[in-house]
Short mmCIF file of C-alpha atoms in Angstrom, two decimals:
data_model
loop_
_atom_site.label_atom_id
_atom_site.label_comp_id
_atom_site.label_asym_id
_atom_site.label_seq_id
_atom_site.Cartn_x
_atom_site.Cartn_y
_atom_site.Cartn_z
CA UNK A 1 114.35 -106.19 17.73
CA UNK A 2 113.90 -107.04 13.83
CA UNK A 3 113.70 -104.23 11.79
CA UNK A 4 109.82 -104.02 9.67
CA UNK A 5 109.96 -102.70 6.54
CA UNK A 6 106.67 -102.09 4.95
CA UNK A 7 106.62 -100.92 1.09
CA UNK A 8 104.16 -100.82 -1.66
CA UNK A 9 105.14 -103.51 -4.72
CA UNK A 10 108.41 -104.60 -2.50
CA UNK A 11 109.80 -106.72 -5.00
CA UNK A 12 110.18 -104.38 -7.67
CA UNK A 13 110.24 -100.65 -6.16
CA UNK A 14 112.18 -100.87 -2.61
CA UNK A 15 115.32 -102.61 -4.11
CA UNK A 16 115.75 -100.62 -6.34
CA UNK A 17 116.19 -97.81 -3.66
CA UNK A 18 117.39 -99.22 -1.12
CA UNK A 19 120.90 -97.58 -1.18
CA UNK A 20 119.06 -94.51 -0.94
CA UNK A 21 117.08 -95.20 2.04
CA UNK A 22 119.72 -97.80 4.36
CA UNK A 23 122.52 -100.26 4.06
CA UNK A 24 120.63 -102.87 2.69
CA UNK A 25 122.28 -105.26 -0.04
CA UNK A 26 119.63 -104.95 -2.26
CA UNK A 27 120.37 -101.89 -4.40
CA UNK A 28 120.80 -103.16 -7.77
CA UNK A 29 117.72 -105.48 -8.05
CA UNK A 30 114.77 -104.88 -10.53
CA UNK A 31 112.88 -101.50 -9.82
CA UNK A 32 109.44 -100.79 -11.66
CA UNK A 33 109.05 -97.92 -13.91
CA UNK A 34 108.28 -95.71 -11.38
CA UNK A 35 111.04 -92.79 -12.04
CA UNK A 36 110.10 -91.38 -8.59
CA UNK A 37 110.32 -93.52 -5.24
CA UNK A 38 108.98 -91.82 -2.14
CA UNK A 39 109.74 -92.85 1.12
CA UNK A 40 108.70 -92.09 4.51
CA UNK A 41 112.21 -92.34 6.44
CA UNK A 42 111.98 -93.11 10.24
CA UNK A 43 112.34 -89.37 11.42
CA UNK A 44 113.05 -85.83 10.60
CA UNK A 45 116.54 -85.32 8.89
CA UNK A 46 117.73 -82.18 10.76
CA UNK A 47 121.53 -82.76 11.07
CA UNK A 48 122.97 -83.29 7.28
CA UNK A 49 126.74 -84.03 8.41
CA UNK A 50 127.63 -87.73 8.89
CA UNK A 51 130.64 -86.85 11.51
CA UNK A 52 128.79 -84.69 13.30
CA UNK A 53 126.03 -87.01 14.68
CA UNK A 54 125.36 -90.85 15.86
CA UNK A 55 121.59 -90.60 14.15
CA UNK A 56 121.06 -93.11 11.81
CA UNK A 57 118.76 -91.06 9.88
CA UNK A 58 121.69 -88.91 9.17
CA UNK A 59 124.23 -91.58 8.45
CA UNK A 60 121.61 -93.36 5.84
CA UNK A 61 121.22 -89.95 4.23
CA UNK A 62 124.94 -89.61 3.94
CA UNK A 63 125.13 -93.11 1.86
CA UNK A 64 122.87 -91.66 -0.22
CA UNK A 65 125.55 -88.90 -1.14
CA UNK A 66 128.55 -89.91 -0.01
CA UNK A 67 130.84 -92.70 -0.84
CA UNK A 68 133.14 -94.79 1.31
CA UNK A 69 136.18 -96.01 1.26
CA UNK A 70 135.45 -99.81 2.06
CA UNK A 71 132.22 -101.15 2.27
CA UNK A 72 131.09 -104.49 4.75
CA UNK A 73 129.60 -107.43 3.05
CA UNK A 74 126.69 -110.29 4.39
CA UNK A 75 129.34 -111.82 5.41
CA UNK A 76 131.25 -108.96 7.35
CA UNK A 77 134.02 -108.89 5.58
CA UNK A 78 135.21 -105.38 4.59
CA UNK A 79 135.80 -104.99 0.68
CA UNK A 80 137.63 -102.01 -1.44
CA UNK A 81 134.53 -99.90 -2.44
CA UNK A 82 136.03 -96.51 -3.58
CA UNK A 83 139.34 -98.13 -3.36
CA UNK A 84 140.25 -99.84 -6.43
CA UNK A 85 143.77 -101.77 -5.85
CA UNK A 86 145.59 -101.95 -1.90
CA UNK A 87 148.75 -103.21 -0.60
CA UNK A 88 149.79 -104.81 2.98
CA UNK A 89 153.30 -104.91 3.77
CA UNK A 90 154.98 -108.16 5.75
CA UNK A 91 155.02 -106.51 8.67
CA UNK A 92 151.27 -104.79 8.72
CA UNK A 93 152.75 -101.26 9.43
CA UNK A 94 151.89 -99.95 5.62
CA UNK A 95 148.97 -99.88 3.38
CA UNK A 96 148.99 -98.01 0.48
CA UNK A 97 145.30 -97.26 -1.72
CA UNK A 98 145.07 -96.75 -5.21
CA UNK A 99 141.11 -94.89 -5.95
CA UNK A 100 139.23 -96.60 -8.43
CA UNK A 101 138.58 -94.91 -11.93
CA UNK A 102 135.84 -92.87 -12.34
CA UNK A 103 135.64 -91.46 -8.93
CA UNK A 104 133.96 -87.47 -9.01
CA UNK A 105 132.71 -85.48 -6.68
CA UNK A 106 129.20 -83.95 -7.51
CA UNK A 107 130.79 -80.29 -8.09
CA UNK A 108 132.70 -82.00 -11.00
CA UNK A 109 135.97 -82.16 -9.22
CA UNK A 110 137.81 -85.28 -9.19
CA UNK A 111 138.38 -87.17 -5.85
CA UNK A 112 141.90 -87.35 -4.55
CA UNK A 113 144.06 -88.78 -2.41
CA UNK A 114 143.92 -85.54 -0.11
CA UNK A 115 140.03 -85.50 0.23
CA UNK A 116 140.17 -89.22 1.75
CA UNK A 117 143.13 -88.04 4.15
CA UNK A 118 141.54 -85.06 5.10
CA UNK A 119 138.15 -87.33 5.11
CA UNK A 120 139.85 -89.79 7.81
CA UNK A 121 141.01 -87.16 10.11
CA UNK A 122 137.88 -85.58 10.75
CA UNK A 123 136.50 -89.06 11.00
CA UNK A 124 139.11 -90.30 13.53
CA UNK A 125 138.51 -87.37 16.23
CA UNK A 126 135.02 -88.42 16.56
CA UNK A 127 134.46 -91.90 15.62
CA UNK A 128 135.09 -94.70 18.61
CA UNK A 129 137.01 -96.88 16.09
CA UNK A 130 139.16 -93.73 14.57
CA UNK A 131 140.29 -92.72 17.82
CA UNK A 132 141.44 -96.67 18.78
CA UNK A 133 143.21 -96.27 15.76
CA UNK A 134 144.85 -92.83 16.66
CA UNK A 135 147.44 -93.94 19.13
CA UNK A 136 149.09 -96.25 17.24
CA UNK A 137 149.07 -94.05 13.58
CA UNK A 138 151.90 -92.73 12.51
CA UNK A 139 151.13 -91.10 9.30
CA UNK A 140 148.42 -90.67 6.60
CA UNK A 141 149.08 -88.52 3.49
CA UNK A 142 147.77 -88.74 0.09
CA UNK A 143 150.14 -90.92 -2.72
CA UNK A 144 149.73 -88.50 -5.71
CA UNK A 145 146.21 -87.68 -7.01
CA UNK A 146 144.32 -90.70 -6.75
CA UNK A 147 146.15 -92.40 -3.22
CA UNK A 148 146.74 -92.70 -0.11
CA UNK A 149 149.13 -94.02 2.28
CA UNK A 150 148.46 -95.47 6.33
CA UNK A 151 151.65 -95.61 8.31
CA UNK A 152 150.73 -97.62 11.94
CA UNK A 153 153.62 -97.59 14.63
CA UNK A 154 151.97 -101.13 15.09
CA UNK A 155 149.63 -103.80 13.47
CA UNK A 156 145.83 -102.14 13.84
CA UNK A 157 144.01 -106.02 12.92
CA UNK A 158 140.95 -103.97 12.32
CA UNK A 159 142.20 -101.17 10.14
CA UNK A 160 139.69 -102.37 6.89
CA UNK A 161 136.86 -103.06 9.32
CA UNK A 162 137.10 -99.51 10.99
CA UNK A 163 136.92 -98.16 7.04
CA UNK A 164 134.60 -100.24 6.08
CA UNK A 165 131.72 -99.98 9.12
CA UNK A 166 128.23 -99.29 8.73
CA UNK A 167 127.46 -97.87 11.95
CA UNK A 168 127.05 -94.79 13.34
CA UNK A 169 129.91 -92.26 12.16
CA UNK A 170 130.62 -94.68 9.21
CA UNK A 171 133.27 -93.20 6.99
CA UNK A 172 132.42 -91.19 4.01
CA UNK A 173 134.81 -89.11 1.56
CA UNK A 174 134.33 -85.73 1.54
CA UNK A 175 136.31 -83.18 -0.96
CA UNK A 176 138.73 -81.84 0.69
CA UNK A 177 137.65 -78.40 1.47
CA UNK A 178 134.82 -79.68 3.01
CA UNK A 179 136.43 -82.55 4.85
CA UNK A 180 139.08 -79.47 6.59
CA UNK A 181 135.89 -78.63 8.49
CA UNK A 182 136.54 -78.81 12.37
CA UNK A 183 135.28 -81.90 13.56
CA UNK A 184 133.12 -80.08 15.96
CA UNK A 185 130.70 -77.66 13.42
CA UNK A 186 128.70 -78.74 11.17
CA UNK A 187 129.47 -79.25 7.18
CA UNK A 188 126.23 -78.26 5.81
CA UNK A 189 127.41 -77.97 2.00
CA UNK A 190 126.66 -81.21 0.72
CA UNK A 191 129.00 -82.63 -1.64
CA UNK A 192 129.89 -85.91 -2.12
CA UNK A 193 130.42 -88.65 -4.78
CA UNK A 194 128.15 -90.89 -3.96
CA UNK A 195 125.12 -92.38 -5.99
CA UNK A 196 122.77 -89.62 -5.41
CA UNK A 197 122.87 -85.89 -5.35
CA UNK A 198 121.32 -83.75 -2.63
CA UNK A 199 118.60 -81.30 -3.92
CA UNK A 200 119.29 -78.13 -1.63
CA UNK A 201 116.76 -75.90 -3.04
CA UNK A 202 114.25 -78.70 -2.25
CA UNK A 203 115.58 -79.63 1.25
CA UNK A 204 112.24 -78.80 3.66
CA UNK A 205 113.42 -79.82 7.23
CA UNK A 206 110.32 -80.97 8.94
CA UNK A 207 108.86 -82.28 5.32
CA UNK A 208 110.65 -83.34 2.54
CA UNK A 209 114.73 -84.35 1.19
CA UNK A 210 115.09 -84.58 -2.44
CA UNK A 211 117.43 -86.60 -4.03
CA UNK A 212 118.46 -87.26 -7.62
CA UNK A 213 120.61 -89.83 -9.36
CA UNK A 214 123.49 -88.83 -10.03
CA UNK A 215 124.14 -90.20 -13.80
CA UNK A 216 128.06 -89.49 -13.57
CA UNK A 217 128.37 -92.38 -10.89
CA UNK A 218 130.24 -95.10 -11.74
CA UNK A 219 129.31 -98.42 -9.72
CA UNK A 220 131.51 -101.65 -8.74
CA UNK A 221 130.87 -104.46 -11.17
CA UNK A 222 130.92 -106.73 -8.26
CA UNK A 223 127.31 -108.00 -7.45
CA UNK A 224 125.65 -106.14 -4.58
CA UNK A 225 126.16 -107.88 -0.99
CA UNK A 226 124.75 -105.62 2.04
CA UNK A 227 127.06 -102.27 1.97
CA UNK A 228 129.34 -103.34 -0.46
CA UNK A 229 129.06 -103.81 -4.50
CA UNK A 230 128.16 -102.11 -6.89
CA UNK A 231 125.13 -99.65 -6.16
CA UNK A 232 123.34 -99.54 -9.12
CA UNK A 233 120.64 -97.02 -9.26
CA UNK A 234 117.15 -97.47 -10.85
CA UNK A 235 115.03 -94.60 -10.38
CA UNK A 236 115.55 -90.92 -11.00
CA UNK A 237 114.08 -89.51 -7.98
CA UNK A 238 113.64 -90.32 -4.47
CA UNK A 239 111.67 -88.22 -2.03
CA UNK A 240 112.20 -88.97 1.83
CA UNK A 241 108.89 -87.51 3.47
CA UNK A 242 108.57 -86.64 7.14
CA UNK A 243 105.01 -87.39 8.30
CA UNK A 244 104.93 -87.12 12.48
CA UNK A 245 101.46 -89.13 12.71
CA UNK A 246 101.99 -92.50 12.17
CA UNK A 247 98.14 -93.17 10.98
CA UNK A 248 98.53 -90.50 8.49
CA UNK A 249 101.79 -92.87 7.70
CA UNK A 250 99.37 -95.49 7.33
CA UNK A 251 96.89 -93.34 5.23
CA UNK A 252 99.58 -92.19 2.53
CA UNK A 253 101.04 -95.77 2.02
CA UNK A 254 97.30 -97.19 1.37
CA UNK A 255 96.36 -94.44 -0.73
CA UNK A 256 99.11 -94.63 -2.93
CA UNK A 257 101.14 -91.25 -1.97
CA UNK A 258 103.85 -92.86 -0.18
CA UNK A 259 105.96 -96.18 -1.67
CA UNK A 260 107.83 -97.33 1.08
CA UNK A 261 107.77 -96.74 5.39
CA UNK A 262 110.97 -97.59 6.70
CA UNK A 263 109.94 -98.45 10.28
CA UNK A 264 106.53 -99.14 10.71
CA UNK A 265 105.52 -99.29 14.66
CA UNK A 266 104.54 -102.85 15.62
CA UNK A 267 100.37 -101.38 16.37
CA UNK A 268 99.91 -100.90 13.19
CA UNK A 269 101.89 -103.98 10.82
CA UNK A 270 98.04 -105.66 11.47
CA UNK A 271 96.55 -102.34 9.68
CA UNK A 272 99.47 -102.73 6.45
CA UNK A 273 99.29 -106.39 6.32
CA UNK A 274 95.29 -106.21 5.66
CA UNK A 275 95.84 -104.14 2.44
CA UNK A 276 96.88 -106.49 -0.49
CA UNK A 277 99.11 -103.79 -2.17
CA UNK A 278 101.00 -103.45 0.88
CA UNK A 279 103.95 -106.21 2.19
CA UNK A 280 104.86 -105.99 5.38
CA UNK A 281 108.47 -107.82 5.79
CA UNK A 282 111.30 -108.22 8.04
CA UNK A 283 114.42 -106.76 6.04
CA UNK A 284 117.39 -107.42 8.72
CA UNK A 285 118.25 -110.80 9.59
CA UNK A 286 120.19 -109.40 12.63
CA UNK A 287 117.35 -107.28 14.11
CA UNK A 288 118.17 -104.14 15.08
CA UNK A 289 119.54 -103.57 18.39
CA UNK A 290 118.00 -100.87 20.94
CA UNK A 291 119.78 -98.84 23.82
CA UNK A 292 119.20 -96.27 26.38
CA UNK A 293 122.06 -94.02 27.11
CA UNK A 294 122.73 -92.13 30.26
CA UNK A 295 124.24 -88.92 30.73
CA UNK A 296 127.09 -89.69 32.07
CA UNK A 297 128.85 -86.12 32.18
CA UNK A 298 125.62 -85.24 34.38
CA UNK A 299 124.74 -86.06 37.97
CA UNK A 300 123.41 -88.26 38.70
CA UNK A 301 124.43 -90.75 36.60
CA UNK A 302 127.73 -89.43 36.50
CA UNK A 303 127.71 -91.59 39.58
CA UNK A 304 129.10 -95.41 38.18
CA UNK A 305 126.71 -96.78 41.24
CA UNK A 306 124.30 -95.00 39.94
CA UNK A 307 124.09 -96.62 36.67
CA UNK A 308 124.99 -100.18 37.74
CA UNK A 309 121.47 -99.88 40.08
CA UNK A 310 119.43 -98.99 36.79
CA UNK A 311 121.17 -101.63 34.69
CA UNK A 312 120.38 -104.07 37.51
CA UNK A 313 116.48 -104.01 36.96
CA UNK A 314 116.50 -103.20 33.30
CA UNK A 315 114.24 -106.13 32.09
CA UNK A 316 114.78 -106.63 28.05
CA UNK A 317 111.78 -108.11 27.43
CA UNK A 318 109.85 -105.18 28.69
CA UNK A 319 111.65 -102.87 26.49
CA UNK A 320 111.17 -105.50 23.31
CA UNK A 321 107.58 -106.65 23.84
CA UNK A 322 106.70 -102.77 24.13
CA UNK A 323 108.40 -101.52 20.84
CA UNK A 324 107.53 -105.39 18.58
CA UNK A 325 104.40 -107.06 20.39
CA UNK A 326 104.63 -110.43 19.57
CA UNK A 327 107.80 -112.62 20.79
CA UNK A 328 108.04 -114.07 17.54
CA UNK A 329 109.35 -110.25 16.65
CA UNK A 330 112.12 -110.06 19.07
CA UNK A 331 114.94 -111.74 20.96
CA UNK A 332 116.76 -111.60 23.91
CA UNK A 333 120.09 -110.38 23.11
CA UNK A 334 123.54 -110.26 26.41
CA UNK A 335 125.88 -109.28 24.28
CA UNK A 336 127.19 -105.97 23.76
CA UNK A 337 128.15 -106.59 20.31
CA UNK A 338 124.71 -107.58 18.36
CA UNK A 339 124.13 -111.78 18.17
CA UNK A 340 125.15 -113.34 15.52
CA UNK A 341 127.39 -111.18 14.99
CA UNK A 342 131.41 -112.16 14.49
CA UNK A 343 131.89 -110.78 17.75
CA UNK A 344 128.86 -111.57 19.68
CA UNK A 345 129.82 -113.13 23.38
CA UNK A 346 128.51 -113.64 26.79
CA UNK A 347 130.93 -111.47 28.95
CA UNK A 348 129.82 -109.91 31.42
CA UNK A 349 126.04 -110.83 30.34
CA UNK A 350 125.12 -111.22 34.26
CA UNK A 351 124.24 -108.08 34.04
CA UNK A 352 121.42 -108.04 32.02
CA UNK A 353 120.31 -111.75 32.81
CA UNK A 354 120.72 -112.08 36.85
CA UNK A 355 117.44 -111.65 39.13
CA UNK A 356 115.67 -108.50 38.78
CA UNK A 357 115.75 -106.60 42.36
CA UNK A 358 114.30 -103.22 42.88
CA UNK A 359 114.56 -103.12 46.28
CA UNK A 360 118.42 -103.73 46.15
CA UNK A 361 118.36 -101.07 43.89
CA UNK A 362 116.67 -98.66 45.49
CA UNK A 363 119.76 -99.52 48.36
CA UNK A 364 122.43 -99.16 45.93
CA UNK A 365 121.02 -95.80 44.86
CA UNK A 366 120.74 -94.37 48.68
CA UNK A 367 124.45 -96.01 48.57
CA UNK A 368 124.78 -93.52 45.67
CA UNK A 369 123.63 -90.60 47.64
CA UNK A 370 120.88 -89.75 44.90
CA UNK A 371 119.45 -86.38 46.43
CA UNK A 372 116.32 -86.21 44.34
CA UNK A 373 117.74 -84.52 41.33
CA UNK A 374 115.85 -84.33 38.41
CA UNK A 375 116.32 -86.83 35.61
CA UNK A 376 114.99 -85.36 32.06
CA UNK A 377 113.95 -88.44 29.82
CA UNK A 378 114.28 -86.98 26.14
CA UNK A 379 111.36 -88.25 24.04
CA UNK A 380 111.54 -88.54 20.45
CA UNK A 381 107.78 -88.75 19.94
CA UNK A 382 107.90 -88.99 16.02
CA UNK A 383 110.96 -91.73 16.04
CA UNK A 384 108.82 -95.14 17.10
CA UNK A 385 111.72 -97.17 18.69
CA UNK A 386 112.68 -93.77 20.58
CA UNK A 387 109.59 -93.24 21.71
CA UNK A 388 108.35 -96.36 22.87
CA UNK A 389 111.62 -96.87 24.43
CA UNK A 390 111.17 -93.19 26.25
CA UNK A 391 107.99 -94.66 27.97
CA UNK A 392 108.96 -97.97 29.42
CA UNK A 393 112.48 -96.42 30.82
CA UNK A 394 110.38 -93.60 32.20
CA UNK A 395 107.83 -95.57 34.51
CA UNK A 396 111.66 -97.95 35.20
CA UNK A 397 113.14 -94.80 36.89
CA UNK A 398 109.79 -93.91 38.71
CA UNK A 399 109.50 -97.32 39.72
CA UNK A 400 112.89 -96.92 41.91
CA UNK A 401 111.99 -93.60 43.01
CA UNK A 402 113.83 -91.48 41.02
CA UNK A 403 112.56 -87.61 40.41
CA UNK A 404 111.84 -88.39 36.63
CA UNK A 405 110.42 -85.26 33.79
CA UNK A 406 109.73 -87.22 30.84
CA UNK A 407 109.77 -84.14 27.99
CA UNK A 408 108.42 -84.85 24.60
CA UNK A 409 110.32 -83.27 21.16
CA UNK A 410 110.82 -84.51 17.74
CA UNK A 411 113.41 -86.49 17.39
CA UNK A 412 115.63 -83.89 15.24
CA UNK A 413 115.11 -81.58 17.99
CA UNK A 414 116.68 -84.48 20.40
CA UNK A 415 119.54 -85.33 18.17
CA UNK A 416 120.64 -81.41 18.51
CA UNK A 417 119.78 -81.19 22.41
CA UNK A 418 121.41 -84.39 22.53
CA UNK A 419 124.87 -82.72 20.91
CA UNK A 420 125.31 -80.01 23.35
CA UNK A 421 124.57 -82.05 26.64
#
């Protein structure tokens, strides 16, 4: 589904944050001289550690204080971000880093060669792509102060991509003390060297995250292209405001006490687009793709057959025309990895695009030997996509009998429910 973006004055306040709020290549355009941007972010910021959690609200708050390693371009392409100068040998078993100059940490430390080892451990024992690359690693350890050396037992072709990805459990640098954390609590100081500082003392869960620029970072000189570049920051302040109600959403950005929404549900675009003050735009040429996760540690879609019958009549249009409205908003989309995407493909697409049967279904879950449990359907009433999502998979499930308790909770709460399932 493309992504909205609505935001008061686009062209000369949202660019100019942009690094704060996503991944967007647009950080180092023209802001206005508005010192403070405030920004209605697409949920409640609850979990503050970027290994710790899949939630994109986390991970975008993490670019705003963290810094990676690589960085992905428009083109995909992974380029050196923190990483100033790196080596391949002939046979693709070394690389050696070299850190950029100017590289600090916001407690005035410097960063090192052992806070991006320590950094990529904790990354690799939960993130998909670090533990591919696990197996066939044979050493990391830091190369003096400022690098770091990857020993594989055999070529890893997407080594730079892993460092450099933008999805959930992207890689960010974390001093070193920090970074030691086990994998499996929470880091809650947050300390990074990124482009922004966090404001702890003004950190409201359930209302406000303040950040500040931090006027010690030194960008790339290379000319901003999606994550990578140099992130040049225009504005002093930025202010990420949770407001549950989407009409009040709509009431702050008319009225002036809110600059940018970052997800807009597709009911009320109509309502922004009427104000003249107020562009409503599409911001990723890739739309943004949705999913619905099972439990699969859980009966009963612990059950493979289980799964496979849902999957069978999951119709993506319903899902799409629910959360977007108009089909000029949304597209079809097989392929596990996102279209248009270098790795987009058609394998195993059937699923998704053969004939929609519910009664075969309904067979292949008495084949299961579903015996009524309950399925809980977490809601994430304040998240848009989550929500709407929520609803359409809920009346699915009913739909093939299944004993179905839709409960409602905001969408931090579901992130942390989600954790311990």
């Amino acid at each position: 589904m493309p992504r909205k973006l609505t935001r008061r004055d686009f062209g000369k306040t949202a660019a100019a944050a942009a690094l704060a709020a996503s991944v967007a290549p647009s950080s180092a355009r023209a802001a206005d001289d508005k010192k403070t941007l405030r920004f209605i972010a697409q949920s409640d910021l609850r979990v503050l550690d970027p290994v710790w959690t899949t939630a994109y609200i986390t991970r975008n708050h993490a670019y705003c204080v963290f810094d990676n390693l690589f960085a992905i371009d428009a083109e995909f392409a992974p380029h050196p971000q923190m990483v100033g100068d790196y080596s391949v040998s002939p046979d693709k078993l070394t690389y050696q880093f070299k850190l950029r100059d100017g590289l600090g940490f916001h407690d005035g430390s410097p960063v090192r060669g052992v806070d991006c080892v320590a950094s990529l451990k904790r990354w690799m024992a939960r993130d998909g792509h670090g533990q591919a690359l696990k197996p066939v690693l044979d050493e990391i350890k830091p190369d003096g102060d400022k690098g770091f050396t990857i020993k594989l037992k055999e070529p890893f072709g997407l080594l730079l991509d892993g460092l450099a990805k933008v999805s959930s459990l992207a890689l960010f640098v974390m001093p070193e003390r920090l970074a030691n954390t086990d994998p499996f609590q929470q880091v809650t100081e947050m300390i990074g060297s990124g482009p922004f500082k966090f404001v702890k003392e003004e950190f409201e869960p359930g209302h406000r995250v303040v950040y500040v620029k931090n006027t010690d970072y030194v960008p790339r000189k290379e000319p901003p292209s999606w994550a990578s570049g140099g992130k040049v920051v225009k504005v002093d302040r930025v202010e990420w405001l949770y407001i549950p109600d989407a009409m009040t959403k709509v009431a702050a950005l008319n009225n002036g006490e809110a600059d940018w929404w970052e997800n807009p549900p597709a009911d009320v675009w109509p309502v922004l687009a009427a104000n003249p003050d107020v562009t409503v735009a599409r911001v990723d040429p890739l739309a943004s793709p949705i999913m619905t996760r099972f439990n699969h540690t859980q009966p009963p879609f612990d059950n493979p057959k289980m799964r496979q019958a849902v999957l069978s009549v999951i119709d993506q249009a319903d899902f799409l025309a629910a959360l977007a409205g108009d089909k000029q908003n949304w597209e079809i989309c097989a392929s596990f990895f996102t279209c248009g995407t270098p790795m987009a493909n058609d394998a195993g697409s059937e699923a998704l695009t053969g004939k929609r049967d519910f009664e075969k279904a309904k067979k292949m879950i008495a084949e299961a030997g579903y015996k009524g449990e309950k399925i809980v359907v977490m809601d994430g009433v304040d998240q848009p996509v989550a929500h709407t999502q929520a609803l359409v998979i809920t009346e699915l499930l009913k739909k093939l009998g299944l004993n179905v308790d839709l409960q409602a909770m905001d969408w931090g709460t579901l992130v942390t429910r989600r954790a311990r399932c």
